[in-house]
């Protein structure tokens, strides 16, 4: 038996077929009362629009590609879930792929026109892509960039201020009285993530008048738990081990936390630890992890809003936008409740 049609919905709502079509297509110039009446009729009848027919008519697929470096990294998984939800709320399907940070895959993605693959737009979180690669991109579906890598206004970009965030994380450790602060995640010839977070780490030290001990800057090939644990073990083997560690993401921090506890040391009493990303694992670790918490919901919402703005104005030559999302320092057990060398009231911020 055939399902309800536009005509059926129009009769149920007491409006024209065109009005129903405008509501289904999310046409903005429909009175709120009329839109509500039509939506109520759609819900009562169980009407489902023919997305294929609508796509053919509009010349759009209502599909957005989301490409991240690593699907099995919790930060990207959590962000992807939010982007999918934001897209779905606006009638778009989000399809996901990952590049493992491979420059050739990232370059291939942006140099091909996404429209023959039926993507209306692409949201990409690049690691290895260069500005020269992006400037060579032919006309095609709009592209929006996520993450730390900046391309000097070559494309819309949504990110937090990584330098300010790393500065705040390091300053928190200084505020609780730590002076030998290590950093895990340095990549001398690596990605922008490490460079920006190291810059913030150095800036906090400089403002506090504390010299950075270069021997406490630990490299990490990848931002995974094993890399954090290995770097932490090297630090603990020193006779002058650090009293605090800023890890450039939460996976590094969780690996470092495990290594400290395995040595019979206490966190935060012996070594305080701060991470970055606020992944769910850190809220359930023992102790729970102090971390920089990017506003992932805002990142997802602004990314979808901006890519849909570009899709709806395919001939729009407006300059690319640099969109800043907020962040906060979530202070938890890995720096609070036992390791302060100053009174707790000296902390600049207190967050749950």
mmCIF file of C-alpha atoms in Angstrom:
data_model
loop_
_atom_site.group_PDB
_atom_site.id
_atom_site.type_symbol
_atom_site.label_atom_id
_atom_site.label_comp_id
_atom_site.label_asym_id
_atom_site.label_seq_id
_atom_site.Cartn_x
_atom_site.Cartn_y
_atom_site.Cartn_z
ATOM 1 C CA UNK A 1 0.000 0.000 0.000
ATOM 2 C CA UNK A 2 1.361 3.407 -0.994
ATOM 3 C CA UNK A 3 2.220 5.811 1.780
ATOM 4 C CA UNK A 4 0.781 9.290 2.250
ATOM 5 C CA UNK A 5 1.574 11.889 -0.404
ATOM 6 C CA UNK A 6 2.092 15.644 -0.460
ATOM 7 C CA UNK A 7 -1.537 15.958 -1.499
ATOM 8 C CA UNK A 8 -2.654 13.980 1.561
ATOM 9 C CA UNK A 9 -0.598 16.186 3.884
ATOM 10 C CA UNK A 10 -1.950 19.344 2.226
ATOM 11 C CA UNK A 11 -5.534 18.159 2.716
ATOM 12 C CA UNK A 12 -4.874 17.204 6.338
ATOM 13 C CA UNK A 13 -3.267 20.580 7.130
ATOM 14 C CA UNK A 14 -5.677 22.659 5.059
ATOM 15 C CA UNK A 15 -2.951 24.243 2.933
ATOM 16 C CA UNK A 16 -1.746 24.035 -0.655
ATOM 17 C CA UNK A 17 0.580 21.345 -1.976
ATOM 18 C CA UNK A 18 3.161 24.069 -2.653
ATOM 19 C CA UNK A 19 3.073 25.116 1.000
ATOM 20 C CA UNK A 20 3.713 21.535 2.103
ATOM 21 C CA UNK A 21 6.599 21.320 -0.376
ATOM 22 C CA UNK A 22 8.058 24.549 1.016
ATOM 23 C CA UNK A 23 7.933 23.175 4.557
ATOM 24 C CA UNK A 24 9.494 19.855 3.545
ATOM 25 C CA UNK A 25 12.254 21.727 1.686
ATOM 26 C CA UNK A 26 12.818 23.950 4.744
ATOM 27 C CA UNK A 27 11.990 27.085 2.745
ATOM 28 C CA UNK A 28 12.536 29.973 5.172
ATOM 29 C CA UNK A 29 9.590 32.190 4.232
ATOM 30 C CA UNK A 30 6.778 30.129 5.734
ATOM 31 C CA UNK A 31 4.796 31.480 8.684
ATOM 32 C CA UNK A 32 5.611 29.702 11.943
ATOM 33 C CA UNK A 33 1.952 28.807 12.564
ATOM 34 C CA UNK A 34 1.604 27.349 9.069
ATOM 35 C CA UNK A 35 4.866 25.435 9.384
ATOM 36 C CA UNK A 36 3.724 23.969 12.707
ATOM 37 C CA UNK A 37 0.347 22.925 11.231
ATOM 38 C CA UNK A 38 2.008 21.226 8.269
ATOM 39 C CA UNK A 39 4.563 19.479 10.485
ATOM 40 C CA UNK A 40 1.780 18.207 12.731
ATOM 41 C CA UNK A 41 -0.005 16.777 9.680
ATOM 42 C CA UNK A 42 3.239 15.148 8.503
ATOM 43 C CA UNK A 43 3.687 13.548 11.919
ATOM 44 C CA UNK A 44 0.090 12.319 12.126
ATOM 45 C CA UNK A 45 0.153 10.763 8.660
ATOM 46 C CA UNK A 46 3.711 9.441 8.895
ATOM 47 C CA UNK A 47 4.658 11.153 5.628
ATOM 48 C CA UNK A 48 8.229 10.598 4.448
ATOM 49 C CA UNK A 49 9.549 12.848 1.681
ATOM 50 C CA UNK A 50 11.088 11.293 -1.425
ATOM 51 C CA UNK A 51 14.656 12.391 -0.847
ATOM 52 C CA UNK A 52 15.878 11.119 -4.217
ATOM 53 C CA UNK A 53 13.276 13.110 -6.103
ATOM 54 C CA UNK A 54 14.017 16.195 -4.020
ATOM 55 C CA UNK A 55 17.750 15.815 -4.635
ATOM 56 C CA UNK A 56 17.289 15.489 -8.391
ATOM 57 C CA UNK A 57 15.062 18.553 -8.467
ATOM 58 C CA UNK A 58 17.443 20.672 -6.400
ATOM 59 C CA UNK A 59 20.642 19.357 -7.967
ATOM 60 C CA UNK A 60 21.898 18.284 -4.545
ATOM 61 C CA UNK A 61 22.454 14.945 -2.857
ATOM 62 C CA UNK A 62 21.980 16.185 0.725
ATOM 63 C CA UNK A 63 25.125 14.235 1.606
ATOM 64 C CA UNK A 64 28.201 15.733 3.289
ATOM 65 C CA UNK A 65 31.557 13.965 3.558
ATOM 66 C CA UNK A 66 33.356 14.102 6.899
ATOM 67 C CA UNK A 67 37.020 13.093 6.762
ATOM 68 C CA UNK A 68 39.122 12.766 9.929
ATOM 69 C CA UNK A 69 42.663 11.473 10.543
ATOM 70 C CA UNK A 70 41.781 8.495 12.766
ATOM 71 C CA UNK A 71 38.318 7.065 13.412
ATOM 72 C CA UNK A 72 39.518 5.049 16.418
ATOM 73 C CA UNK A 73 40.762 8.138 18.274
ATOM 74 C CA UNK A 74 38.001 9.023 20.764
ATOM 75 C CA UNK A 75 38.122 12.775 20.128
ATOM 76 C CA UNK A 76 37.316 12.309 16.444
ATOM 77 C CA UNK A 77 34.671 9.688 17.176
ATOM 78 C CA UNK A 78 32.938 11.986 19.661
ATOM 79 C CA UNK A 79 33.126 14.958 17.293
ATOM 80 C CA UNK A 80 31.871 12.864 14.364
ATOM 81 C CA UNK A 81 28.811 11.785 16.335
ATOM 82 C CA UNK A 82 27.924 15.431 17.009
ATOM 83 C CA UNK A 83 28.480 16.469 13.380
ATOM 84 C CA UNK A 84 26.267 13.606 12.184
ATOM 85 C CA UNK A 85 23.517 14.725 14.572
ATOM 86 C CA UNK A 86 23.784 18.361 13.466
ATOM 87 C CA UNK A 87 23.608 17.330 9.814
ATOM 88 C CA UNK A 88 20.654 15.014 10.372
ATOM 89 C CA UNK A 89 18.765 17.779 12.146
ATOM 90 C CA UNK A 90 19.053 19.830 8.952
ATOM 91 C CA UNK A 91 18.134 17.011 6.572
ATOM 92 C CA UNK A 92 21.672 16.004 5.597
ATOM 93 C CA UNK A 93 23.374 12.619 5.714
ATOM 94 C CA UNK A 94 27.004 12.694 6.864
ATOM 95 C CA UNK A 95 29.307 9.991 5.505
ATOM 96 C CA UNK A 96 32.663 9.376 7.204
ATOM 97 C CA UNK A 97 36.127 8.378 6.007
ATOM 98 C CA UNK A 98 39.597 8.654 7.524
ATOM 99 C CA UNK A 99 43.075 9.327 6.147
ATOM 100 C CA UNK A 100 45.389 8.171 8.965
ATOM 101 C CA UNK A 101 47.131 11.502 8.449
ATOM 102 C CA UNK A 102 48.435 10.373 5.039
ATOM 103 C CA UNK A 103 49.277 13.428 2.944
ATOM 104 C CA UNK A 104 48.635 11.643 -0.344
ATOM 105 C CA UNK A 105 45.120 10.683 0.752
ATOM 106 C CA UNK A 106 44.393 14.193 1.993
ATOM 107 C CA UNK A 107 45.741 15.712 -1.201
ATOM 108 C CA UNK A 108 43.775 13.296 -3.374
ATOM 109 C CA UNK A 109 40.614 14.193 -1.505
ATOM 110 C CA UNK A 110 40.851 17.948 -1.997
ATOM 111 C CA UNK A 111 42.191 17.845 -5.580
ATOM 112 C CA UNK A 112 39.248 15.870 -6.882
ATOM 113 C CA UNK A 113 35.887 17.494 -7.365
ATOM 114 C CA UNK A 114 33.543 16.054 -4.739
ATOM 115 C CA UNK A 115 30.397 16.687 -6.771
ATOM 116 C CA UNK A 116 30.847 13.695 -9.128
ATOM 117 C CA UNK A 117 30.915 11.575 -5.943
ATOM 118 C CA UNK A 118 27.548 13.121 -4.960
ATOM 119 C CA UNK A 119 28.838 15.051 -1.972
ATOM 120 C CA UNK A 120 27.394 18.533 -1.590
ATOM 121 C CA UNK A 121 30.315 19.514 0.648
ATOM 122 C CA UNK A 122 33.348 18.186 2.492
ATOM 123 C CA UNK A 123 34.338 18.723 6.129
ATOM 124 C CA UNK A 124 38.001 17.779 6.506
ATOM 125 C CA UNK A 125 40.295 17.590 9.523
ATOM 126 C CA UNK A 126 43.751 17.533 7.877
ATOM 127 C CA UNK A 127 47.107 16.671 9.408
ATOM 128 C CA UNK A 128 49.638 16.680 6.586
ATOM 129 C CA UNK A 129 47.987 18.833 3.924
ATOM 130 C CA UNK A 130 49.855 21.991 2.905
ATOM 131 C CA UNK A 131 48.577 25.397 1.918
ATOM 132 C CA UNK A 132 50.016 24.848 -1.557
ATOM 133 C CA UNK A 133 47.951 21.670 -1.874
ATOM 134 C CA UNK A 134 44.789 23.499 -0.873
ATOM 135 C CA UNK A 135 45.424 26.423 -3.227
ATOM 136 C CA UNK A 136 45.596 23.960 -6.154
ATOM 137 C CA UNK A 137 42.111 22.646 -5.467
ATOM 138 C CA UNK A 138 39.842 22.955 -8.531
ATOM 139 C CA UNK A 139 36.334 24.437 -8.285
ATOM 140 C CA UNK A 140 33.834 21.996 -6.872
ATOM 141 C CA UNK A 141 31.904 21.249 -3.740
ATOM 142 C CA UNK A 142 32.607 23.558 -0.779
ATOM 143 C CA UNK A 143 35.212 22.438 1.721
ATOM 144 C CA UNK A 144 35.470 23.340 5.407
ATOM 145 C CA UNK A 145 38.475 22.586 7.589
ATOM 146 C CA UNK A 146 38.559 21.488 11.215
ATOM 147 C CA UNK A 147 41.419 21.311 13.664
ATOM 148 C CA UNK A 148 44.672 23.028 14.368
ATOM 149 C CA UNK A 149 46.114 23.345 10.897
ATOM 150 C CA UNK A 150 45.640 26.855 9.508
ATOM 151 C CA UNK A 151 45.791 27.748 5.818
ATOM 152 C CA UNK A 152 45.768 31.554 5.826
ATOM 153 C CA UNK A 153 42.144 31.990 4.729
ATOM 154 C CA UNK A 154 42.188 29.464 1.878
ATOM 155 C CA UNK A 155 39.029 27.791 3.212
ATOM 156 C CA UNK A 156 36.507 28.130 6.013
ATOM 157 C CA UNK A 157 38.088 26.897 9.246
ATOM 158 C CA UNK A 158 36.558 25.983 12.624
ATOM 159 C CA UNK A 159 38.881 25.457 15.605
ATOM 160 C CA UNK A 160 39.671 26.523 19.143
ATOM 161 C CA UNK A 161 42.630 28.743 20.043
ATOM 162 C CA UNK A 162 45.183 26.002 20.723
ATOM 163 C CA UNK A 163 47.904 28.363 21.919
ATOM 164 C CA UNK A 164 45.601 29.958 24.490
ATOM 165 C CA UNK A 165 44.312 26.543 25.585
ATOM 166 C CA UNK A 166 47.804 25.113 26.095
ATOM 167 C CA UNK A 167 48.789 28.289 27.928
ATOM 168 C CA UNK A 168 45.833 27.868 30.299
ATOM 169 C CA UNK A 169 46.618 24.195 30.944
ATOM 170 C CA UNK A 170 50.254 24.987 31.755
ATOM 171 C CA UNK A 171 49.357 28.011 33.847
ATOM 172 C CA UNK A 172 47.074 25.810 35.942
ATOM 173 C CA UNK A 173 50.049 23.574 36.761
ATOM 174 C CA UNK A 174 52.131 26.617 37.657
ATOM 175 C CA UNK A 175 49.282 27.960 39.796
ATOM 176 C CA UNK A 176 49.249 24.808 41.919
ATOM 177 C CA UNK A 177 52.943 25.248 42.582
ATOM 178 C CA UNK A 178 54.612 22.965 40.026
ATOM 179 C CA UNK A 179 57.910 24.170 38.595
ATOM 180 C CA UNK A 180 59.434 21.195 36.749
ATOM 181 C CA UNK A 181 56.750 20.760 34.117
ATOM 182 C CA UNK A 182 57.288 18.327 31.267
ATOM 183 C CA UNK A 183 55.462 18.299 27.935
ATOM 184 C CA UNK A 184 54.588 15.096 26.093
ATOM 185 C CA UNK A 185 53.677 15.254 22.410
ATOM 186 C CA UNK A 186 56.398 17.441 20.925
ATOM 187 C CA UNK A 187 56.984 16.886 17.199
ATOM 188 C CA UNK A 188 59.903 19.042 16.003
ATOM 189 C CA UNK A 189 59.120 18.537 12.322
ATOM 190 C CA UNK A 190 55.566 17.356 12.778
ATOM 191 C CA UNK A 191 52.019 18.627 12.716
ATOM 192 C CA UNK A 192 50.593 22.008 13.680
ATOM 193 C CA UNK A 193 48.816 20.527 16.710
ATOM 194 C CA UNK A 194 52.111 19.926 18.490
ATOM 195 C CA UNK A 195 53.598 23.237 17.393
ATOM 196 C CA UNK A 196 50.683 25.320 18.639
ATOM 197 C CA UNK A 197 50.388 23.505 21.969
ATOM 198 C CA UNK A 198 54.127 23.764 22.564
ATOM 199 C CA UNK A 199 53.899 27.485 21.829
ATOM 200 C CA UNK A 200 51.234 27.888 24.515
ATOM 201 C CA UNK A 201 53.301 25.799 26.942
ATOM 202 C CA UNK A 202 56.314 28.053 26.396
ATOM 203 C CA UNK A 203 54.227 31.223 26.663
ATOM 204 C CA UNK A 204 52.889 30.246 30.096
ATOM 205 C CA UNK A 205 56.426 29.578 31.342
ATOM 206 C CA UNK A 206 57.687 32.866 29.959
ATOM 207 C CA UNK A 207 54.920 34.859 31.607
ATOM 208 C CA UNK A 208 55.599 33.128 34.957
ATOM 209 C CA UNK A 209 59.327 33.740 34.671
ATOM 210 C CA UNK A 210 60.089 30.011 34.707
ATOM 211 C CA UNK A 211 62.626 28.749 32.157
ATOM 212 C CA UNK A 212 61.582 25.792 30.019
ATOM 213 C CA UNK A 213 63.823 22.783 30.587
ATOM 214 C CA UNK A 214 64.331 21.465 27.059
ATOM 215 C CA UNK A 215 65.202 18.030 28.408
ATOM 216 C CA UNK A 216 61.604 17.759 29.676
ATOM 217 C CA UNK A 217 60.140 18.224 26.179
ATOM 218 C CA UNK A 218 59.267 14.671 25.167
ATOM 219 C CA UNK A 219 58.577 13.707 21.573
ATOM 220 C CA UNK A 220 55.756 11.406 20.502
ATOM 221 C CA UNK A 221 55.458 9.877 17.049
ATOM 222 C CA UNK A 222 51.693 9.591 17.460
ATOM 223 C CA UNK A 223 49.232 10.893 20.030
ATOM 224 C CA UNK A 224 48.340 7.440 21.379
ATOM 225 C CA UNK A 225 48.351 5.876 24.858
ATOM 226 C CA UNK A 226 51.498 3.824 24.191
ATOM 227 C CA UNK A 227 53.407 6.965 23.152
ATOM 228 C CA UNK A 228 52.375 8.730 26.352
ATOM 229 C CA UNK A 229 53.356 5.782 28.543
ATOM 230 C CA UNK A 230 56.738 5.411 26.855
ATOM 231 C CA UNK A 231 57.553 9.108 27.182
ATOM 232 C CA UNK A 232 56.473 9.110 30.831
ATOM 233 C CA UNK A 233 58.691 6.127 31.637
ATOM 234 C CA UNK A 234 61.669 8.005 30.204
ATOM 235 C CA UNK A 235 60.849 10.989 32.399
ATOM 236 C CA UNK A 236 60.474 8.856 35.528
ATOM 237 C CA UNK A 237 63.856 7.219 34.912
ATOM 238 C CA UNK A 238 65.552 10.579 35.466
ATOM 239 C CA UNK A 239 66.991 11.423 38.877
ATOM 240 C CA UNK A 240 65.309 14.844 38.591
ATOM 241 C CA UNK A 241 61.879 13.708 37.430
ATOM 242 C CA UNK A 242 59.201 16.327 36.731
ATOM 243 C CA UNK A 243 56.501 17.214 39.227
ATOM 244 C CA UNK A 244 53.910 17.827 36.502
ATOM 245 C CA UNK A 245 53.218 16.921 32.885
ATOM 246 C CA UNK A 246 51.167 18.644 30.194
ATOM 247 C CA UNK A 247 50.189 16.091 27.554
ATOM 248 C CA UNK A 248 49.133 17.337 24.135
ATOM 249 C CA UNK A 249 46.052 15.097 24.101
ATOM 250 C CA UNK A 250 44.114 12.895 26.514
ATOM 251 C CA UNK A 251 45.357 9.599 25.083
ATOM 252 C CA UNK A 252 48.943 10.639 25.795
ATOM 253 C CA UNK A 253 47.836 11.704 29.278
ATOM 254 C CA UNK A 254 46.109 8.390 30.001
ATOM 255 C CA UNK A 255 49.246 6.518 28.951
ATOM 256 C CA UNK A 256 51.364 8.788 31.142
ATOM 257 C CA UNK A 257 48.964 8.296 34.055
ATOM 258 C CA UNK A 258 49.283 4.534 33.779
ATOM 259 C CA UNK A 259 53.094 4.738 33.728
ATOM 260 C CA UNK A 260 53.210 6.928 36.855
ATOM 261 C CA UNK A 261 50.905 4.635 38.834
ATOM 262 C CA UNK A 262 52.839 1.553 37.679
ATOM 263 C CA UNK A 263 55.953 3.030 39.348
ATOM 264 C CA UNK A 264 54.124 3.281 42.652
ATOM 265 C CA UNK A 265 53.912 7.062 42.490
ATOM 266 C CA UNK A 266 50.830 9.136 43.226
ATOM 267 C CA UNK A 267 48.841 11.445 40.964
ATOM 268 C CA UNK A 268 48.671 14.343 41.635
ATOM 269 C CA UNK A 269 50.780 14.267 44.832
ATOM 270 C CA UNK A 270 54.003 13.214 43.079
ATOM 271 C CA UNK A 271 53.187 14.068 39.472
ATOM 272 C CA UNK A 272 50.240 16.205 38.352
ATOM 273 C CA UNK A 273 48.908 15.507 34.846
ATOM 274 C CA UNK A 274 46.858 17.611 32.423
ATOM 275 C CA UNK A 275 45.518 16.376 29.091
ATOM 276 C CA UNK A 276 43.757 17.943 26.127
ATOM 277 C CA UNK A 277 40.444 17.059 24.356
ATOM 278 C CA UNK A 278 38.131 16.034 27.242
ATOM 279 C CA UNK A 279 37.373 12.559 25.903
ATOM 280 C CA UNK A 280 34.965 10.432 27.897
ATOM 281 C CA UNK A 281 37.707 8.014 29.043
ATOM 282 C CA UNK A 282 39.314 10.789 31.100
ATOM 283 C CA UNK A 283 36.156 11.318 33.125
ATOM 284 C CA UNK A 284 36.272 7.675 34.266
ATOM 285 C CA UNK A 285 40.011 7.146 34.773
ATOM 286 C CA UNK A 286 41.454 6.780 38.278
ATOM 287 C CA UNK A 287 42.186 9.519 39.093
ATOM 288 C CA UNK A 288 39.945 11.464 36.728
ATOM 289 C CA UNK A 289 41.844 13.590 34.235
ATOM 290 C CA UNK A 290 42.189 17.361 34.262
ATOM 291 C CA UNK A 291 41.981 18.449 30.643
ATOM 292 C CA UNK A 292 41.302 21.175 28.123
ATOM 293 C CA UNK A 293 37.694 20.713 27.006
ATOM 294 C CA UNK A 294 37.007 22.073 23.505
ATOM 295 C CA UNK A 295 33.340 22.897 22.993
ATOM 296 C CA UNK A 296 32.771 20.021 20.577
ATOM 297 C CA UNK A 297 29.058 20.767 20.293
ATOM 298 C CA UNK A 298 29.798 24.297 19.062
ATOM 299 C CA UNK A 299 32.487 23.031 16.691
ATOM 300 C CA UNK A 300 30.004 20.578 15.156
ATOM 301 C CA UNK A 301 27.185 23.107 14.927
ATOM 302 C CA UNK A 302 29.283 25.884 13.392
ATOM 303 C CA UNK A 303 30.888 23.470 10.917
ATOM 304 C CA UNK A 304 27.526 22.237 9.643
ATOM 305 C CA UNK A 305 26.011 25.729 9.580
ATOM 306 C CA UNK A 306 28.914 27.148 7.587
ATOM 307 C CA UNK A 307 29.196 24.297 5.077
ATOM 308 C CA UNK A 308 25.429 24.497 4.447
ATOM 309 C CA UNK A 309 25.735 28.246 3.942
ATOM 310 C CA UNK A 310 28.352 27.602 1.251
ATOM 311 C CA UNK A 311 26.236 24.840 -0.316
ATOM 312 C CA UNK A 312 23.167 27.089 -0.513
ATOM 313 C CA UNK A 313 25.209 29.865 -2.145
ATOM 314 C CA UNK A 314 27.296 27.915 -4.644
ATOM 315 C CA UNK A 315 28.287 31.102 -6.464
ATOM 316 C CA UNK A 316 29.210 32.895 -3.244
ATOM 317 C CA UNK A 317 32.741 34.314 -3.461
ATOM 318 C CA UNK A 318 32.769 35.657 0.110
ATOM 319 C CA UNK A 319 36.105 35.399 1.873
ATOM 320 C CA UNK A 320 36.656 32.218 3.921
ATOM 321 C CA UNK A 321 35.786 32.524 7.597
ATOM 322 C CA UNK A 322 38.028 31.746 10.570
ATOM 323 C CA UNK A 323 35.570 30.555 13.233
ATOM 324 C CA UNK A 324 36.756 30.233 16.825
ATOM 325 C CA UNK A 325 34.965 27.822 19.159
ATOM 326 C CA UNK A 326 35.290 28.180 22.936
ATOM 327 C CA UNK A 327 37.115 25.859 25.323
ATOM 328 C CA UNK A 328 37.423 25.491 29.091
ATOM 329 C CA UNK A 329 39.813 23.949 31.570
ATOM 330 C CA UNK A 330 38.088 21.016 33.316
ATOM 331 C CA UNK A 331 39.896 20.603 36.630
ATOM 332 C CA UNK A 332 39.661 17.063 37.998
ATOM 333 C CA UNK A 333 41.550 14.732 40.316
ATOM 334 C CA UNK A 334 44.809 14.466 38.356
ATOM 335 C CA UNK A 335 45.734 18.002 39.468
ATOM 336 C CA UNK A 336 43.366 18.663 42.366
ATOM 337 C CA UNK A 337 42.973 17.160 45.827
ATOM 338 C CA UNK A 338 46.413 16.478 47.148
ATOM 339 C CA UNK A 339 49.223 17.823 45.012
ATOM 340 C CA UNK A 340 49.012 21.593 45.365
ATOM 341 C CA UNK A 341 52.193 23.330 46.461
ATOM 342 C CA UNK A 342 50.213 26.563 46.903
ATOM 343 C CA UNK A 343 46.823 27.180 48.393
ATOM 344 C CA UNK A 344 43.978 26.039 46.174
ATOM 345 C CA UNK A 345 42.589 29.558 46.047
ATOM 346 C CA UNK A 346 45.445 30.637 43.796
ATOM 347 C CA UNK A 347 44.036 28.747 40.796
ATOM 348 C CA UNK A 348 42.961 31.091 38.024
ATOM 349 C CA UNK A 349 39.907 28.987 37.206
ATOM 350 C CA UNK A 350 37.812 26.314 38.757
ATOM 351 C CA UNK A 351 35.784 24.116 36.480
ATOM 352 C CA UNK A 352 33.990 20.843 37.069
#
